[in-house]
GROMACS .gro file of C-alpha atoms in nm:
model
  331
    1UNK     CA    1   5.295  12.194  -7.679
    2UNK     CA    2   4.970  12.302  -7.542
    3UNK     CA    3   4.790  12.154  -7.856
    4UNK     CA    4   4.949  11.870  -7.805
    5UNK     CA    5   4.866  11.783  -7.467
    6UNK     CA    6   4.491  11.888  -7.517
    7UNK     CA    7   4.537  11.620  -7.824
    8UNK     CA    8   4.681  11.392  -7.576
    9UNK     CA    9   4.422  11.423  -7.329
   10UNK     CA   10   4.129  11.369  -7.532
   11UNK     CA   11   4.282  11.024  -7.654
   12UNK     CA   12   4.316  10.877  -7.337
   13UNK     CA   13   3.932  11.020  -7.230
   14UNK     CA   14   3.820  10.839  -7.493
   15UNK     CA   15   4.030  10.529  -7.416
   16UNK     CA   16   3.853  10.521  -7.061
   17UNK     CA   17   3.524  10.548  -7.202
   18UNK     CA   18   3.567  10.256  -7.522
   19UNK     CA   19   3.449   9.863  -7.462
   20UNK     CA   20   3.786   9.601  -7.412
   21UNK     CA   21   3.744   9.530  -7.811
   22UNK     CA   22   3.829   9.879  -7.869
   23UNK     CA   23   4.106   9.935  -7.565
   24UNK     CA   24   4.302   9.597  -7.733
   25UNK     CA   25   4.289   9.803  -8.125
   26UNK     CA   26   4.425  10.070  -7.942
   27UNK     CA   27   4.718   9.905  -7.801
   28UNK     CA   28   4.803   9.717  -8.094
   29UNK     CA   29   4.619   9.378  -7.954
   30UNK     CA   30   4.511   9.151  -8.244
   31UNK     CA   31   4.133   9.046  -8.137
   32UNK     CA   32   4.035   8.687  -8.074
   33UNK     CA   33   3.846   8.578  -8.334
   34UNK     CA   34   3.487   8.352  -8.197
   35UNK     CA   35   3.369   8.061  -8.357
   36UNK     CA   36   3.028   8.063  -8.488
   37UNK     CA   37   2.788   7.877  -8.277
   38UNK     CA   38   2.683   7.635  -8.596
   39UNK     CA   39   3.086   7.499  -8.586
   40UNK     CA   40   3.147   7.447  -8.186
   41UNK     CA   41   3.148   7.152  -8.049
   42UNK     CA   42   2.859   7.074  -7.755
   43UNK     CA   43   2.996   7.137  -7.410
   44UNK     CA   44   2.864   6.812  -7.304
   45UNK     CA   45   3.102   6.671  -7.588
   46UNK     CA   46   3.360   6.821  -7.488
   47UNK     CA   47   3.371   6.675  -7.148
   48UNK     CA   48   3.261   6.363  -7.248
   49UNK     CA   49   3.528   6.075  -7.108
   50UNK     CA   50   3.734   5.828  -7.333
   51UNK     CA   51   3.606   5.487  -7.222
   52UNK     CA   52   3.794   5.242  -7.477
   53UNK     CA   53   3.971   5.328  -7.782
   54UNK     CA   54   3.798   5.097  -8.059
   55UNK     CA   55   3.764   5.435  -8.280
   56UNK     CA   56   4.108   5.531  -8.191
   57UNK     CA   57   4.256   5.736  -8.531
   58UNK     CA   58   3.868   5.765  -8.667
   59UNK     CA   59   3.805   6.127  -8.745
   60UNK     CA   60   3.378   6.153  -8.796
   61UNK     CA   61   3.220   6.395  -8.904
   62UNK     CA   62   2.828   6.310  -8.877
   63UNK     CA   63   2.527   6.404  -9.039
   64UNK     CA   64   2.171   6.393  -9.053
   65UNK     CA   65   1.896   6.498  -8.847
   66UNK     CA   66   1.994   6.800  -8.602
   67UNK     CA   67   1.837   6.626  -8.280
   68UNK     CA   68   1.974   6.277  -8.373
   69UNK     CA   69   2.395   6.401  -8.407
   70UNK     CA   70   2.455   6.468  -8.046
   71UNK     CA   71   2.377   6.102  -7.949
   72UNK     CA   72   2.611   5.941  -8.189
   73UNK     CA   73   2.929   6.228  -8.138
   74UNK     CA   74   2.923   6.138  -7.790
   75UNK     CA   75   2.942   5.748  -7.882
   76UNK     CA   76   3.195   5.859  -8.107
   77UNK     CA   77   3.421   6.044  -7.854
   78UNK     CA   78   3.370   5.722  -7.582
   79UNK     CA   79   3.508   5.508  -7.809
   80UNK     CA   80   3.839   5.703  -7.906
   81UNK     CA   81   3.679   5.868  -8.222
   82UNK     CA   82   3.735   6.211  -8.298
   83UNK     CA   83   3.446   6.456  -8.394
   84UNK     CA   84   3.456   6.761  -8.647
   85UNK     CA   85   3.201   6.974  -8.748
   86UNK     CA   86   3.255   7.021  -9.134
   87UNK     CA   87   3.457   6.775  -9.410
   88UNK     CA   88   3.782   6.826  -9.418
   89UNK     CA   89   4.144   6.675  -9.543
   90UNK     CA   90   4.148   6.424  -9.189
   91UNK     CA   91   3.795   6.303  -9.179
   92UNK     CA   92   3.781   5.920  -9.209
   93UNK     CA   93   3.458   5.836  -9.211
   94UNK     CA   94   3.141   6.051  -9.250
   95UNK     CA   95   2.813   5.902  -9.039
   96UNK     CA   96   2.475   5.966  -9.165
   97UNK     CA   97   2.197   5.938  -8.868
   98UNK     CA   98   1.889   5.883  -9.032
   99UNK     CA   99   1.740   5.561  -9.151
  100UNK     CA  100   1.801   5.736  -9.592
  101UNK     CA  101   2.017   5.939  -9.685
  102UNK     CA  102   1.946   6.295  -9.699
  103UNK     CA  103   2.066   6.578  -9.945
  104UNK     CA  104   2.387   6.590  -9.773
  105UNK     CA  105   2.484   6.279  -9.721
  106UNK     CA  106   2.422   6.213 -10.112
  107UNK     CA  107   2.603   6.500 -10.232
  108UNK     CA  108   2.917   6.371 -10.050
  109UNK     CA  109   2.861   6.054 -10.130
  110UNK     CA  110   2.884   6.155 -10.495
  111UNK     CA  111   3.228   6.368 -10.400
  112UNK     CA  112   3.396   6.087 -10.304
  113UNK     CA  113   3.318   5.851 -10.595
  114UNK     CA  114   3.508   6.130 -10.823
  115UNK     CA  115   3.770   6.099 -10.583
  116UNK     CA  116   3.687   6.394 -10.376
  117UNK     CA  117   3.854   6.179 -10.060
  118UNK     CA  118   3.936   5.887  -9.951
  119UNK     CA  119   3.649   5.886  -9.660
  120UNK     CA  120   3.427   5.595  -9.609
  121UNK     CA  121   3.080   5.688  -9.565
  122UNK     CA  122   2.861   5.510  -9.273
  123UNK     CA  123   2.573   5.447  -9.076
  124UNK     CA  124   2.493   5.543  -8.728
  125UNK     CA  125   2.412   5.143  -8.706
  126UNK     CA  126   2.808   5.153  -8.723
  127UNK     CA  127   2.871   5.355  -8.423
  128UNK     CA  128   2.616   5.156  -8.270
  129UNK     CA  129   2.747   4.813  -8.313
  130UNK     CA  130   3.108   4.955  -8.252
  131UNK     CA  131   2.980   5.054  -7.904
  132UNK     CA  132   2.775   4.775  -7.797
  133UNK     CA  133   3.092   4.559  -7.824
  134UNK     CA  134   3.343   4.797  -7.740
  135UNK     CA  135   3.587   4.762  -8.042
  136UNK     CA  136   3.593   4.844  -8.394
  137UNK     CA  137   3.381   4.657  -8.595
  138UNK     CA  138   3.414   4.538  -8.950
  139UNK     CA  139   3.276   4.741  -9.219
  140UNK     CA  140   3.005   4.497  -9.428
  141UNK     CA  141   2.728   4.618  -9.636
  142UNK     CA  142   2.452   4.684  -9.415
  143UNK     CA  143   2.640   4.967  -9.234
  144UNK     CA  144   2.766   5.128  -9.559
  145UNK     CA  145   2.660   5.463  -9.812
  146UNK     CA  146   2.991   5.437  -9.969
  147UNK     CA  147   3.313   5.283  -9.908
  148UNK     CA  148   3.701   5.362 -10.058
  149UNK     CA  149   3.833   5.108 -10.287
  150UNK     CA  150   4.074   4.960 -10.039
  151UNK     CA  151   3.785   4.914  -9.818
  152UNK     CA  152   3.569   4.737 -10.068
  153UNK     CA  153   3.859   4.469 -10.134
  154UNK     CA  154   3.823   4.425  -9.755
  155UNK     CA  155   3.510   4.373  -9.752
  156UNK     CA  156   3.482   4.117 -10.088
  157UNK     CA  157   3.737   3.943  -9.941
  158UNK     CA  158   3.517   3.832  -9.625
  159UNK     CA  159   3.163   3.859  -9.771
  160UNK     CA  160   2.938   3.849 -10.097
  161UNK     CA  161   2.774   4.155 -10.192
  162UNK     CA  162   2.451   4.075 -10.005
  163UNK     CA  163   2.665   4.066  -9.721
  164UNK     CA  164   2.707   3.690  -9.691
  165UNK     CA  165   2.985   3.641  -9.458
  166UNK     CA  166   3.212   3.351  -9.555
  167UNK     CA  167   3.299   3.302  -9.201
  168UNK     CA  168   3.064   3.355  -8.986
  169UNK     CA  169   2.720   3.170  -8.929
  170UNK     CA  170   2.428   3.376  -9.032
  171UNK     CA  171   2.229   3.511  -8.777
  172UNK     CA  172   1.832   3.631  -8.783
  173UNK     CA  173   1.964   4.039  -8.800
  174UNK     CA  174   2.188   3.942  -9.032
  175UNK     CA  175   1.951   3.721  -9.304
  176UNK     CA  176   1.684   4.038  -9.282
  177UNK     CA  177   1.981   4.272  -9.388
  178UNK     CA  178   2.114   4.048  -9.646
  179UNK     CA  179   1.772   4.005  -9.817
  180UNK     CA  180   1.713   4.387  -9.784
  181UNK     CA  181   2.020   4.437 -10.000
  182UNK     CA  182   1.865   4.189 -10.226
  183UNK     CA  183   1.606   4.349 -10.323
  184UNK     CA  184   1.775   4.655 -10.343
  185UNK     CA  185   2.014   4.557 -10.611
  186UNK     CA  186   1.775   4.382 -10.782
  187UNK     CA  187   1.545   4.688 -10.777
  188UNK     CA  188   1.842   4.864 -10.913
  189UNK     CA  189   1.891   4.649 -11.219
  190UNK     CA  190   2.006   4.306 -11.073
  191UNK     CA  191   1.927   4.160 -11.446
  192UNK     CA  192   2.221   4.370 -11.642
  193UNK     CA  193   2.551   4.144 -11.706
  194UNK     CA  194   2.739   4.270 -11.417
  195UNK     CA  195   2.453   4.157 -11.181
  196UNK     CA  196   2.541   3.991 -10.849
  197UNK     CA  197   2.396   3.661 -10.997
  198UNK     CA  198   2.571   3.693 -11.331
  199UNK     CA  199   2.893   3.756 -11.086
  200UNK     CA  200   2.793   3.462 -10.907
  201UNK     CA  201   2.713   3.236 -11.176
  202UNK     CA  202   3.103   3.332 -11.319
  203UNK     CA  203   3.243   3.226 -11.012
  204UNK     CA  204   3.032   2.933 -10.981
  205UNK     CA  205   3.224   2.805 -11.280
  206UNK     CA  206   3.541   2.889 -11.221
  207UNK     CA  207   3.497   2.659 -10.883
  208UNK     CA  208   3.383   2.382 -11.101
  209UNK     CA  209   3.737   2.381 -11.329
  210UNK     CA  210   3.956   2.369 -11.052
  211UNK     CA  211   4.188   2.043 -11.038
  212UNK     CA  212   4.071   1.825 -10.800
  213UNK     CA  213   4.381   1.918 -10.555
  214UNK     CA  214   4.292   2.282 -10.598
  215UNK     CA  215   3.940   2.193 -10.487
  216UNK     CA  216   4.013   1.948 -10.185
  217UNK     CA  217   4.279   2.245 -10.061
  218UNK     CA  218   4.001   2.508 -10.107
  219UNK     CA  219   3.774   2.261  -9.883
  220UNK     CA  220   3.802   2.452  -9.532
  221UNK     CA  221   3.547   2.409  -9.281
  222UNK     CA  222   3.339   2.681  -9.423
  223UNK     CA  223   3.357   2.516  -9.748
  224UNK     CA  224   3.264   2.181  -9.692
  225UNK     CA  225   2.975   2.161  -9.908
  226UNK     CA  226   3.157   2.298 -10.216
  227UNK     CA  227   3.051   2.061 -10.540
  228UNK     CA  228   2.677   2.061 -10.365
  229UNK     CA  229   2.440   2.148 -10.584
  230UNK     CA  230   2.089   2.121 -10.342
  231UNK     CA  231   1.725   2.206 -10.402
  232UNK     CA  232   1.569   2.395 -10.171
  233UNK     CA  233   1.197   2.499 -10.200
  234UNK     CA  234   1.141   2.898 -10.254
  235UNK     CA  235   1.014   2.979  -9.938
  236UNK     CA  236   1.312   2.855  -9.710
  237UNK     CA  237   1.557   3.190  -9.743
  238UNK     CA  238   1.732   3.129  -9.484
  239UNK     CA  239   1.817   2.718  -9.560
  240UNK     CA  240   1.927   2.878  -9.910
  241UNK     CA  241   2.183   3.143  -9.747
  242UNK     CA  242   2.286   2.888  -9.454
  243UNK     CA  243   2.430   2.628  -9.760
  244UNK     CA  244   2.558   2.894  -9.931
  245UNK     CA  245   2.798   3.005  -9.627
  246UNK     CA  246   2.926   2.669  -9.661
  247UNK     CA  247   3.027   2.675 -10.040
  248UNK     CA  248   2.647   2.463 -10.149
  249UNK     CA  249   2.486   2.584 -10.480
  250UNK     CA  250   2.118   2.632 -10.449
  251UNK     CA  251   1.887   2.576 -10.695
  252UNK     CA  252   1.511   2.677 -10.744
  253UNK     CA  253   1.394   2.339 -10.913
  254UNK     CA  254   1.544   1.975 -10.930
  255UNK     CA  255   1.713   1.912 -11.203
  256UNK     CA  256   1.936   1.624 -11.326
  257UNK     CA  257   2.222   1.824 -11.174
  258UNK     CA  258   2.096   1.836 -10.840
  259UNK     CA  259   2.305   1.645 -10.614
  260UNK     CA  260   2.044   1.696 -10.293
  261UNK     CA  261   1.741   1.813 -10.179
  262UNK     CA  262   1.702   1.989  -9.865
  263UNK     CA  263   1.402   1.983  -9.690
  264UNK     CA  264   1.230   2.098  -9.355
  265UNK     CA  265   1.221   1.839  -9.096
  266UNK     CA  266   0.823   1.805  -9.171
  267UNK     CA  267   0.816   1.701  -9.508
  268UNK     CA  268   0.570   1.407  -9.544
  269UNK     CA  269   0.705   1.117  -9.701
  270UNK     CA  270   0.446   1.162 -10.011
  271UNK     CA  271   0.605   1.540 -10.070
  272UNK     CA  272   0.975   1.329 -10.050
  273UNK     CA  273   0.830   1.047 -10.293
  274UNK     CA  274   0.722   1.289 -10.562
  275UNK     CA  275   1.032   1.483 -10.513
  276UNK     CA  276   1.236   1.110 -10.579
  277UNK     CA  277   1.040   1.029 -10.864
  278UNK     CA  278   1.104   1.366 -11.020
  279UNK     CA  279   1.483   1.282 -10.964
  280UNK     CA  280   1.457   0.971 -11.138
  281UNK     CA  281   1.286   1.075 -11.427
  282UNK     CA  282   1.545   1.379 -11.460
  283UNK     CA  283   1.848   1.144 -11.433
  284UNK     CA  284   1.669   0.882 -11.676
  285UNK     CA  285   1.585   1.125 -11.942
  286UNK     CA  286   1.936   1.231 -11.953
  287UNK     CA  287   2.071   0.888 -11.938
  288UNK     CA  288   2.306   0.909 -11.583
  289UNK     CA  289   2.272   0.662 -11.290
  290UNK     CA  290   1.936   0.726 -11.138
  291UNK     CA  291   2.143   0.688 -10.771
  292UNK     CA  292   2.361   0.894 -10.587
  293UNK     CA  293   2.087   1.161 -10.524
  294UNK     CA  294   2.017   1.255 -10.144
  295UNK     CA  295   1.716   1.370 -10.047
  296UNK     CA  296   1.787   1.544  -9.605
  297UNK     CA  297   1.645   1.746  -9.385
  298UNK     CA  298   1.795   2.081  -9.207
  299UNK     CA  299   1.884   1.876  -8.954
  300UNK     CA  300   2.156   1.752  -9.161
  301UNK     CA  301   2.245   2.096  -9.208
  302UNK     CA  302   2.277   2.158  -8.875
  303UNK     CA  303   2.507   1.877  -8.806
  304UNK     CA  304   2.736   1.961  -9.047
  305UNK     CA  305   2.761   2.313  -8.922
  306UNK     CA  306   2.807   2.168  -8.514
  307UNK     CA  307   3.101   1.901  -8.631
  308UNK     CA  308   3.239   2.194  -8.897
  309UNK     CA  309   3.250   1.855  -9.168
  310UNK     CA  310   3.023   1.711  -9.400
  311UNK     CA  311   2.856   1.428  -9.268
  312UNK     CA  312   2.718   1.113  -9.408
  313UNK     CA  313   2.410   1.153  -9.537
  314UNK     CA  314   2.254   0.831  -9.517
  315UNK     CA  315   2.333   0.761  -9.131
  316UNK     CA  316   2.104   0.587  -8.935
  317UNK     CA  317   1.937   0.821  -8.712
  318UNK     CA  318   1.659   0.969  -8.944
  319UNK     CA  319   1.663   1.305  -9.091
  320UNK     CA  320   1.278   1.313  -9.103
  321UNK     CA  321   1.042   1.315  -8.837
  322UNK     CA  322   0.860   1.022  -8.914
  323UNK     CA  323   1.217   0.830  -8.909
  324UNK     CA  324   1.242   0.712  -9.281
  325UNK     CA  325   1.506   0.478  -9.355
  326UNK     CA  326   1.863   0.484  -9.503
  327UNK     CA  327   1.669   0.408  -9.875
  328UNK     CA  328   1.411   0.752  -9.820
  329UNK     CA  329   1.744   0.952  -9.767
  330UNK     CA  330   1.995   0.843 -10.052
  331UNK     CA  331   1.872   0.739 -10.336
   0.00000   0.00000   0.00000
C-alpha cells in the first residue's frame, strides 16, 4: 500500500508539472490535430462577405504566383465561389493567375486531358470579368487552359475556335483576343488537315449544299449574309471577322466567285475602277454574266448590322465618300 501511494503521488507531481498536450494524453484526450500554415485559408478570406452569388456551386482552387492568389480568392468568395487550397474530388474549376502557365498549372492541365477530372481550367481574366458584371460569365477561348468535353460543346456551339461569337457583335477586346488565338494555332500547326481553316473550309461546303429551304430557315439575323462571298483587302481584320459574324465568306483576292467587295469608306474611285475591271475580266474569262458583282463600303456593313437585315446594295445614298452612283456600286 505504501508503494503504491508513493507510485501514486509521483504521477500526479508530474501531471502538475507537464504542458496541456501532455495533461489531455494523460486523460485519454485525443489531441487536435493543426493545419499546416501552407493549407489555411487567409483570415481576411475567411471573413470576406458574400456579395452576389454568380459563382454559386464553383469550387476554385487557384494557382500561380504566391502574391497574385489572395486577390482573386477573395473575388472568388464575393461572388459565391468556394476556395480550396489543394485539387481535390469537388474542385470545378482550377484558376491560373499569371499571364502563362506555370509548371503547375501545366501538369494539371495534362491530368485532366487523361481524364484525371472533370475540372475546367481558367484564367484569372475569368474571375475578373465574372466580377465586373456580377454574374457568371460564359466560358470562350480567351479565358481558357483547358476545358471538359461538355464544356467545349458549349462553347462550339456559340463560337468558332478563334472565339468568334455567332451572336454577339465583335468588340475591340474581343478582335485582339481572337487574332491572338490566331496566331497561336497557327504557330501550333494551323496547316495540318484538322486545321481551323481546313475545319472551316468543310463547313463552308456543307452550307453551300443545303436546299434552298434549309438555307432561307438557317438565315437568322446573324446570318444574313450567308451565300456572301466578299473581298476584303488584307489589312482590314476586323471588316473580315465583322462579315464573318454574319455568315459572309471572306476572301484574300477577287475572284470570279466573289460576289462583293468590301471596301473602306476612302477608297478612291480609281482603286474601285481597277478593282471592277479585275471583276470583269474574272467573270469574262470564265464565261458568267460580267453583272451582279457589288462593289460597298463598311458603311454598308454597318447598316446591315443596325437594321439586323441585309440591305440593298445599290441604294441611293452613296456608300463612298465621294458619293458614286448606283452604277460604281453594283455592277
Amino acid at each position: 500500500l505504501s508503494a503504491n501511494k508513493r507510485r501514486a503521488e509521483e504521477i500526479a507531481a508530474s501531471r502538475a508539472s507537464a504542458g496541456p498536450a501532455a495533461k489531455k494524453r494523460a486523460a485519454g484526450v485525443a489531441p487536435t490535430v493543426g493545419v499546416p500554415w501552407h493549407l489555411k485559408l487567409s483570415a481576411d478570406l475567411a471573413n470576406t462577405a458574400v456579395e452576389c452569388y454568380a459563382l454559386d456551386g464553383v469550387v476554385a482552387v487557384v494557382k500561380g504566383t504566391l502574391s497574385r492568389r489572395p486577390g482573386v480568392e477573395t473575388q472568388i468568395k464575393r461572388l459565391g465561389g468556394k476556395v480550396h487550397k489543394n485539387m481535390t474530388s469537388l474542385t470545378t474549376h482550377l484558376v491560373d493567375v499569371d499571364e502563362a502557365p506555370g509548371a503547375e498549372v501545366l501538369a494539371e492541365v495534362e491530368r485532366a486531358r487523361r481524364g484525371g477530372g472533370s475540372f475546367e481550367v481558367v484564367t484569372a481574366a475569368w474571375v475578373d470579368e465574372c466580377s465586373r458584371v456580377h454574374a457568371r460569365v460564359t466560358l470562350e477561348p480567351r479565358y481558357v487552359r483547358h476545358v471538359s468535353e461538355a464544356t467545349r460543346e458549349q462553347i462550339e456551339a456559340i463560337m468558332d475556335e478563334w472565339g468568334d461569337n455567332y451572336t454577339i457583335a465583335a468588340d475591340p477586346e474581343s478582335l485582339v483576343d481572337s487574332m491572338r488565338l490566331v496566331r497561336e494555332q497557327r504557330s501550333a500547326g494551323g496547316n495540318c488537315g484538322d486545321s481551323p481553316l481546313a475545319r472551316e473550309a468543310h463547313v463552308a461546303d456543307a452550307l453551300r449544299d443545303l436546299d434552298d429551304e434549309t438555307a432561307v430557315a438557317l438565315r437568322t439575323r446573324y446570318a444574313m449574309l450567308r451565300g456572301v462571298v466578299a473581298y476584303v483587302p488584307r489589312g482590314s481584320v476586323a471588316l473580315r471577322l465583322r462579315l464573318r459574324l454574319l455568315g459572309a465568306q471572306t476572301v484574300d483576292e477577287p475572284s470570279a466567285d466573289s460576289t462583293h467587295a468590301v471596301l473602306s469608306a476612302s477608297t478612291s474611285a480609281d482603286e474601285r475602277q481597277r478593282l471592277r475591271d479585275k471583276f470583269t475580266e474574272d467573270r469574262v474569262r470564265d464565261g458568267r454574266p460580267s453583272c451582279g458583282r457589288h462593289i460597298v463600303s463598311d458603311r454598308w456593313l454597318a447598316e446591315c448590322e443596325r437594321r439586323g437585315q441585309r440591305e440593298p446594295e445599290a441604294q441611293e445614298d452613296a456608300w463612298f465618300g465621294d458619293r458614286v452612283g448606283i452604277r460604281d456600286r453594283a455592277l
